[in-house]
Short mmCIF file of C-alpha atoms in Angstrom, two decimals:
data_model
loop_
_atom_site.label_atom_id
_atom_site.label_comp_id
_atom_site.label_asym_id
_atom_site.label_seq_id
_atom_site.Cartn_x
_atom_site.Cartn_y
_atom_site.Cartn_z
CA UNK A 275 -9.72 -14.13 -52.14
CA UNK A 276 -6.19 -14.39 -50.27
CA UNK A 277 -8.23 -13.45 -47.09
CA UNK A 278 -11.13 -16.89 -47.57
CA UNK A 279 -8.74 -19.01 -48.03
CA UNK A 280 -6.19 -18.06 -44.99
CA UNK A 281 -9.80 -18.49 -42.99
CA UNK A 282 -10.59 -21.55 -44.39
CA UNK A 283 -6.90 -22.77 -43.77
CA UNK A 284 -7.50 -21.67 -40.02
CA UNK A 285 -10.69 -23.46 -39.92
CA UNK A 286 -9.54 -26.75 -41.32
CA UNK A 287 -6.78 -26.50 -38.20
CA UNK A 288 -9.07 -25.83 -36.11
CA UNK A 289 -11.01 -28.82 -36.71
CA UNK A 290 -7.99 -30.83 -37.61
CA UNK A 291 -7.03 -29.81 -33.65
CA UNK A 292 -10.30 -30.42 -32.31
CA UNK A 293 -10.24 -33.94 -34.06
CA UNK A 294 -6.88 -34.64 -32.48
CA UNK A 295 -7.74 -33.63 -28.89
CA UNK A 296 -10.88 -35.67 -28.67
CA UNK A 297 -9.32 -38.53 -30.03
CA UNK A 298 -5.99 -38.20 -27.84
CA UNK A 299 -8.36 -37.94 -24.73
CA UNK A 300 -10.47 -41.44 -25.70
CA UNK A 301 -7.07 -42.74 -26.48
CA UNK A 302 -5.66 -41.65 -23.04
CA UNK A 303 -8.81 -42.87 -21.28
CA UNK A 304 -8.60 -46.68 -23.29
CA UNK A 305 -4.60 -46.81 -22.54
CA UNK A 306 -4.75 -45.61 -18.41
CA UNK A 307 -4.92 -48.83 -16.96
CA UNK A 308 -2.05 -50.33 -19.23
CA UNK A 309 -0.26 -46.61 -18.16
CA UNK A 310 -0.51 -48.24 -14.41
CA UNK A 311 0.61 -51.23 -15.05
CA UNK A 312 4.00 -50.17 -16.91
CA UNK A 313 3.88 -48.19 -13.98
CA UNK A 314 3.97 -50.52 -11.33
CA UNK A 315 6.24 -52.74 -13.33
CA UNK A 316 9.01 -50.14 -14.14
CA UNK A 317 9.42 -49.20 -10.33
CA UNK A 318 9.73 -52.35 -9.23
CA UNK A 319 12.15 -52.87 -12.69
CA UNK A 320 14.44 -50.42 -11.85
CA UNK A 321 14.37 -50.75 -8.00
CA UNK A 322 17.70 -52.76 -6.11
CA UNK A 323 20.42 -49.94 -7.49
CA UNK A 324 22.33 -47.68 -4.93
CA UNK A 325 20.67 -44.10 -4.19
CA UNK A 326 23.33 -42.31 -5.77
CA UNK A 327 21.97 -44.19 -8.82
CA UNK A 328 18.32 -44.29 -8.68
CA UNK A 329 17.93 -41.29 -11.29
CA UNK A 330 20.44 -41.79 -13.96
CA UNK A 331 18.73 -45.32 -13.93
CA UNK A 332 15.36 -44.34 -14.48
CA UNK A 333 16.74 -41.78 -17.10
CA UNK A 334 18.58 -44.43 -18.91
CA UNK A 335 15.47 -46.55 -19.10
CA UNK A 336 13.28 -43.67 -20.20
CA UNK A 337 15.90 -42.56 -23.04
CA UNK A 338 15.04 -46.58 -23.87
CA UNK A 339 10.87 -46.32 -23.76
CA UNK A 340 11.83 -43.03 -25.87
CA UNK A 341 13.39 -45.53 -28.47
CA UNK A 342 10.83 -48.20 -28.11
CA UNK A 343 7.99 -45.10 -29.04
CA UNK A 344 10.16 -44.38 -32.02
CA UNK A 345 10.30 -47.97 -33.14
CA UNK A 346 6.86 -48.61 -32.70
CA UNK A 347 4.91 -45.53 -33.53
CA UNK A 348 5.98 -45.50 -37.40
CA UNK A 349 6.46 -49.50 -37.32
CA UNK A 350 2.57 -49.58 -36.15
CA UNK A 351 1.59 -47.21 -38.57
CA UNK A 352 3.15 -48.96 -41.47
CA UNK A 353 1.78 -52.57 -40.67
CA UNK A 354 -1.89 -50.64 -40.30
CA UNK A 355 -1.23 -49.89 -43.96
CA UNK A 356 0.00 -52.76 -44.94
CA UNK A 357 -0.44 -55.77 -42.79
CA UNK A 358 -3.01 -54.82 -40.29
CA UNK A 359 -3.45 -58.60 -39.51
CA UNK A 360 -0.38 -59.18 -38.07
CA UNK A 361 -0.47 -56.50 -35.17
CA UNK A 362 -2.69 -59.41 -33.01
CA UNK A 363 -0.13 -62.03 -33.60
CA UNK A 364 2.99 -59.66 -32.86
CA UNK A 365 1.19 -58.43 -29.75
CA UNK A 366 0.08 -62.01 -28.54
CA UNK A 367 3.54 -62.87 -28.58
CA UNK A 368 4.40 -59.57 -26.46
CA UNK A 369 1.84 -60.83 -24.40
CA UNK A 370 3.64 -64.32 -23.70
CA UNK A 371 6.64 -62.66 -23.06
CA UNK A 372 4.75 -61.21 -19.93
CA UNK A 373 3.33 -64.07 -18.64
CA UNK A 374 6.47 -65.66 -19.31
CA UNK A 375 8.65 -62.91 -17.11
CA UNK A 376 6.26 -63.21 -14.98
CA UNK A 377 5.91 -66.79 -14.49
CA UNK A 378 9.71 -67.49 -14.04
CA UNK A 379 9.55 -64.54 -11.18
CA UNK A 380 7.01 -66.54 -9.15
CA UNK A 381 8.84 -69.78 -9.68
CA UNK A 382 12.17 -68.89 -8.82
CA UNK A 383 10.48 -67.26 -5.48
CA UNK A 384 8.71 -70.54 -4.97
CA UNK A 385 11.32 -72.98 -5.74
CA UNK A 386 14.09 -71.02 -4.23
CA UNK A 387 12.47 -69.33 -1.20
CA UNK A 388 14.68 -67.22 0.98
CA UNK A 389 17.77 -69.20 0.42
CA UNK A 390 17.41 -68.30 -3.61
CA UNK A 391 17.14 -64.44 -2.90
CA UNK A 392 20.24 -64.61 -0.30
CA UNK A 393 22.04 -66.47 -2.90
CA UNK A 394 21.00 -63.86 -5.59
CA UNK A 395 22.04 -60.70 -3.55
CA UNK A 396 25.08 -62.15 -3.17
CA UNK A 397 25.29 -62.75 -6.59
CA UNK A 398 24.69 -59.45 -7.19
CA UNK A 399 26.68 -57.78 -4.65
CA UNK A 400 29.57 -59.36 -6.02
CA UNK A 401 28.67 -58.43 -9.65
CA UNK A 402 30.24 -55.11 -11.20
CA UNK A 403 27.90 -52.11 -10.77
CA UNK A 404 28.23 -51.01 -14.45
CA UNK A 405 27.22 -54.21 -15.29
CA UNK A 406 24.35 -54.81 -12.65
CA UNK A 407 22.73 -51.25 -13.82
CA UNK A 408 23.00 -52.09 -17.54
CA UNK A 409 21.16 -55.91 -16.93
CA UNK A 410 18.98 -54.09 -14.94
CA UNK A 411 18.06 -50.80 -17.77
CA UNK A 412 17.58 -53.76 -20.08
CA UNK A 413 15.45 -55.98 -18.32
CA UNK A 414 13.80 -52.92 -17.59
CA UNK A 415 13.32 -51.30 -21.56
CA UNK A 416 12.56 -54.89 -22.66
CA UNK A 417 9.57 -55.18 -20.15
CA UNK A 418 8.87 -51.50 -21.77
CA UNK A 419 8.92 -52.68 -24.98
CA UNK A 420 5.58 -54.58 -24.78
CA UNK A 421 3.76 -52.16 -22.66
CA UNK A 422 4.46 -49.41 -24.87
CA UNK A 423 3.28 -51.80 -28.02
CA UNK A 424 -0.35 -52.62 -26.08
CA UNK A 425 -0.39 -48.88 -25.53
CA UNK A 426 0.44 -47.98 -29.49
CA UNK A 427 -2.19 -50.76 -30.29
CA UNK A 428 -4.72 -49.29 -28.40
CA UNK A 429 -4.19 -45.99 -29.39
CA UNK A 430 -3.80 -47.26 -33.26
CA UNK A 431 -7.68 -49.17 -32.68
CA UNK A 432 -8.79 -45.56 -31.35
CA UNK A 433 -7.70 -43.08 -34.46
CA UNK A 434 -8.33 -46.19 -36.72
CA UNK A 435 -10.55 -44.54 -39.28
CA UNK A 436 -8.67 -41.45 -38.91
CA UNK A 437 -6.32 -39.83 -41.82
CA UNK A 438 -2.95 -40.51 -41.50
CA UNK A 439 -1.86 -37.16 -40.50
CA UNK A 440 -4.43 -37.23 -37.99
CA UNK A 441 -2.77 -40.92 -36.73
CA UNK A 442 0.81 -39.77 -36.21
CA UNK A 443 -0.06 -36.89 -34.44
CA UNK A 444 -2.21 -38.58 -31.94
CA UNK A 445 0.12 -41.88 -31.45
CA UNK A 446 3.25 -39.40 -31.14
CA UNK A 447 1.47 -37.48 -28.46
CA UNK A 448 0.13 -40.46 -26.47
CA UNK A 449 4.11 -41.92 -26.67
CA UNK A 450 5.27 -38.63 -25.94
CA UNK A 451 3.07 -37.95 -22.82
CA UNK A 452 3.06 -41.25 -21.71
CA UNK A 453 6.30 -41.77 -21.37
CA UNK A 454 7.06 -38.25 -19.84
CA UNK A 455 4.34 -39.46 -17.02
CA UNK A 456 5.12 -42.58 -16.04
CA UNK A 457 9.04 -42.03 -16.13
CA UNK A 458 8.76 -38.91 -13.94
CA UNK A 459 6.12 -40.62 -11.70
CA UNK A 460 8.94 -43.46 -11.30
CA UNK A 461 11.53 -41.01 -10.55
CA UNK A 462 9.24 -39.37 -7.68
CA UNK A 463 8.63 -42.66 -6.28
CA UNK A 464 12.42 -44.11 -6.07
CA UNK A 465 13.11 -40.71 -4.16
CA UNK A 466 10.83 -40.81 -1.69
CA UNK A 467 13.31 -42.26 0.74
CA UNK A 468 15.65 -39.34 0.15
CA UNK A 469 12.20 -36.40 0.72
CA UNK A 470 11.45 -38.91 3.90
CA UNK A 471 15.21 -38.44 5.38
CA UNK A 472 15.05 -34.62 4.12
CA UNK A 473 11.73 -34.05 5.92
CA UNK A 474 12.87 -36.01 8.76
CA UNK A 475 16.03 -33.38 9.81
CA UNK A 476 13.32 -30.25 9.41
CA UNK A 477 13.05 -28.15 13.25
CA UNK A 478 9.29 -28.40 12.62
CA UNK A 479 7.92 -31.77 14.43
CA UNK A 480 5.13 -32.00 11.66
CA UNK A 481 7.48 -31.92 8.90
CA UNK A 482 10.00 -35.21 11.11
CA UNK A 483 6.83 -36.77 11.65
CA UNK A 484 5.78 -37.00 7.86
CA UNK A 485 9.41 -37.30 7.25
CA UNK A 486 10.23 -40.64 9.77
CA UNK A 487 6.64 -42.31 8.26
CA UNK A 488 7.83 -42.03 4.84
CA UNK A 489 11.10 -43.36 5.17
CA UNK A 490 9.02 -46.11 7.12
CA UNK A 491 6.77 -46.69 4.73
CA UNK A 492 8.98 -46.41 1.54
CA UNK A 493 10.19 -50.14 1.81
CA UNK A 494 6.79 -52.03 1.90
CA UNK A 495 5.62 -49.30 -0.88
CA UNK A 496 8.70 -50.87 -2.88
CA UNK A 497 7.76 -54.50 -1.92
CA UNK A 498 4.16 -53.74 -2.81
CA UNK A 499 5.03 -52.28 -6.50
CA UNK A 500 7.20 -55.66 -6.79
CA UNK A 501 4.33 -57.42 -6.08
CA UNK A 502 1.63 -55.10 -8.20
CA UNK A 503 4.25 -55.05 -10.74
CA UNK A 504 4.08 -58.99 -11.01
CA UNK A 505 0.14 -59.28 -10.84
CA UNK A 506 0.41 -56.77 -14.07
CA UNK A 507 2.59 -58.71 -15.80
CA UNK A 508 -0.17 -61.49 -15.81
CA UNK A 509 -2.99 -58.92 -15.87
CA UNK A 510 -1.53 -57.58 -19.23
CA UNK A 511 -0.36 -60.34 -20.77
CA UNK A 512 -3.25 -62.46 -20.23
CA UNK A 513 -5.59 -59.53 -21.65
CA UNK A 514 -3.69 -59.90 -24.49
CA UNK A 515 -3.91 -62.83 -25.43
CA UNK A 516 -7.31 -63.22 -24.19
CA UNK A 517 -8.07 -60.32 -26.66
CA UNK A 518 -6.40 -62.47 -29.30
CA UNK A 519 -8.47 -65.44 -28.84
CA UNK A 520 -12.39 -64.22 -29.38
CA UNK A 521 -13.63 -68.03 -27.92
CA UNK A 522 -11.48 -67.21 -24.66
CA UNK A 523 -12.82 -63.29 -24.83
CA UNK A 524 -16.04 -63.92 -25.32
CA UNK A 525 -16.54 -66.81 -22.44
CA UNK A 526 -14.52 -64.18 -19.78
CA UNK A 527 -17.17 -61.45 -20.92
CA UNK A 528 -20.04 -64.05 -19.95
CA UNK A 529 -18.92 -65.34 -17.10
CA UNK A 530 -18.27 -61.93 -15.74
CA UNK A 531 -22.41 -61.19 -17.01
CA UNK A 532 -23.74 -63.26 -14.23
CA UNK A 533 -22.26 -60.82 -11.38
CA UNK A 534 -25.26 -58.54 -12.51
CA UNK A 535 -27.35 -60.58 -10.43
CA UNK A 536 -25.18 -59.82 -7.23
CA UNK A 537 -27.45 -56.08 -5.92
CA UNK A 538 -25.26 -53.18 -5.12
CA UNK A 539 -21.70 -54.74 -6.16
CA UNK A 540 -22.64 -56.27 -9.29
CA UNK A 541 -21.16 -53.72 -11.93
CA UNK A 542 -18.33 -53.69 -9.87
CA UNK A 543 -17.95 -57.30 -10.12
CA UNK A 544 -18.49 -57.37 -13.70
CA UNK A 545 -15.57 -54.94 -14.31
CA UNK A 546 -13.34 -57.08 -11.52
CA UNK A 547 -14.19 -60.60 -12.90
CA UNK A 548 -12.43 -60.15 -16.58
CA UNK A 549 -9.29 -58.62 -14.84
CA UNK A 550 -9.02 -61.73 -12.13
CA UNK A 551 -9.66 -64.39 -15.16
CA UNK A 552 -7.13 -62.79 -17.33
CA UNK A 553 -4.37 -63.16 -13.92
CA UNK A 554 -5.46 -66.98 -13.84
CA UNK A 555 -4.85 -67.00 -18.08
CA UNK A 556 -1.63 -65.10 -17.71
CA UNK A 557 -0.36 -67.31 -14.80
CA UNK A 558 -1.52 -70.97 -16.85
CA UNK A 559 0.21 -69.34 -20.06
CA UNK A 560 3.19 -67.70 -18.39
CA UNK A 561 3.58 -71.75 -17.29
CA UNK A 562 3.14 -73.11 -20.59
CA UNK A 563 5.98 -70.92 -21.50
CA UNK A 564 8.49 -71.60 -19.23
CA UNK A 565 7.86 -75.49 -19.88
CA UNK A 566 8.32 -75.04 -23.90
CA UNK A 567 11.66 -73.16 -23.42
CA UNK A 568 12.79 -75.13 -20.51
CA UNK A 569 12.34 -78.40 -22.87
CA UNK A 570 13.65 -76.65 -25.88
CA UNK A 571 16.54 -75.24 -23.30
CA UNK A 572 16.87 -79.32 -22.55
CA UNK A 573 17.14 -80.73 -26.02
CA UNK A 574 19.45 -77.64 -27.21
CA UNK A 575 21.77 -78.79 -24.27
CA UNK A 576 22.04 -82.81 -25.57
CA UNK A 577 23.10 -81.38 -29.23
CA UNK A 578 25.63 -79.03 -27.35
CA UNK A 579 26.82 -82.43 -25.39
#
């Protein structure tokens, strides 16, 4: 009797496991391209400190997405039990944020031009270090913060009619793993300078060859995650809230049909299309933003005068 029901124990586990895995491999498969873009946007975050620094930056900022997982795992799970209407709201509102951050980036750059970012590296190279690193870390968590809550969302609409023991276990692993991944991937990529200038003083000529190109190359790979990092910004944000709006959803998904008619690169299209539209929705929101809380910026200003 004792024996049946330890092998019916093991059995439920077993499938209890096998449950879990499938679902944390759909989950990891529906959250991979938000995975890239909190991966483009966290190197570029954390980018600007001194070498010495790079590391214990990154670490700070992943102790931070650590915290954000914490928040959000058991906050999503609770307003799936309770409130599972407001998760769209509180994520279109993550999703402004984006465009928002996103939009003031691309201003600033085209208002201010060269003469903005001399002024602001001065501004910074006169700033305390302490204090630049810790403005940086929380610019950086913030920008975390919403990534990791379209990742939790996504997860939470995978293991949806899942139990609940079934739910935590998959949302802790994907926050776990996640977060392990795309904080060690940043940590690799910040250091490539330093392998570059390590491979670079080898005897063998192979190993200064590959050593001198990726010192070369590290720069532009930096300028190009700045730039990648700022596309996502849009690219997520706008999804969002796209996602959020079925009329706006909908019309993307049918305008992005018609590239089925282009032979050989029309499934290609169709997968391109949505991800281009939401950019253009991003970049007209992110605007929309930055005029609301420039005006309400303006009219707080008069009562303060």
């Amino acid at each position: 009797m004792a024996g049946s029901s330890l092998l019916t124990l093991i059995d439920d586990i077993a499938s209890l496991l096998d449950d879990v895995s499938l679902m944390t491999k759909m989950a990891a498969k529906k959250t991979a391209g938000v995975l890239g873009d909190d991966l483009a946007l966290n190197a570029q975050q954390v980018s600007g400190v001194t070498a010495d620094r790079e590391l214990p930056v990154v670490w700070s900022v992943a102790k931070g997405s650590f915290i954000n997982k914490l928040i959000l795992v058991p906050l999503a799970l609770l307003i799936s039990a309770f409130a599972p209407w407001a998760i769209t709201p509180l994520l279109m509102v993550g999703g402004a944020y984006l465009c928002y951050e996103g939009f003031e980036k691309v201003f600033h750059s085209l208002t201010h031009g060269k003469q903005g970012e001399e002024e602001k590296e001065q501004l910074d190279a006169n700033e305390d270090v302490a204090a630049y690193e810790q403005r940086k870390v929380k610019g950086a968590i913030r920008t975390d913060f919403v990534l990791s809550a379209e990742i939790i969302a996504i997860t939470l609409g995978t293991v949806a009619g899942a139990s609940f023991s079934q739910q935590v276990i998959v949302l802790s692993g994907i926050a776990i793993v996640m977060t392990i991944g795309v904080y060690g991937i940043v940590a690799g990529i910040v250091k490539l300078d330093d392998l570059g200038l390590y491979l670079s003083r080898k005897t063998s000529a192979l190993a200064r060859s590959i050593g001198s190109g990726i010192v070369s190359a590290a720069p532009y790979l930096m300028k190009t995650l700045s730039i990648v990092g700022t596309v996502a910004m849009f690219m997520v944000g706008g999804g969002i809230l796209t996602h959020g709006l079925p009329p706006v959803h909908h019309l993307f998904e049918d305008w992005a049909s018609y590239a089925t008619v282009v032979p050989t690169f029309g499934h290609i299209l169709q997968g391109v299309i949505p991800a281009l539209l939401n950019v253009v929705f991003g970049l007209i929101a992110g605007g929309v933003v930055l005029l609301v809380v420039s005006a309400l910026g303006a009219i707080r200003g008069r009562f303060k005068a």
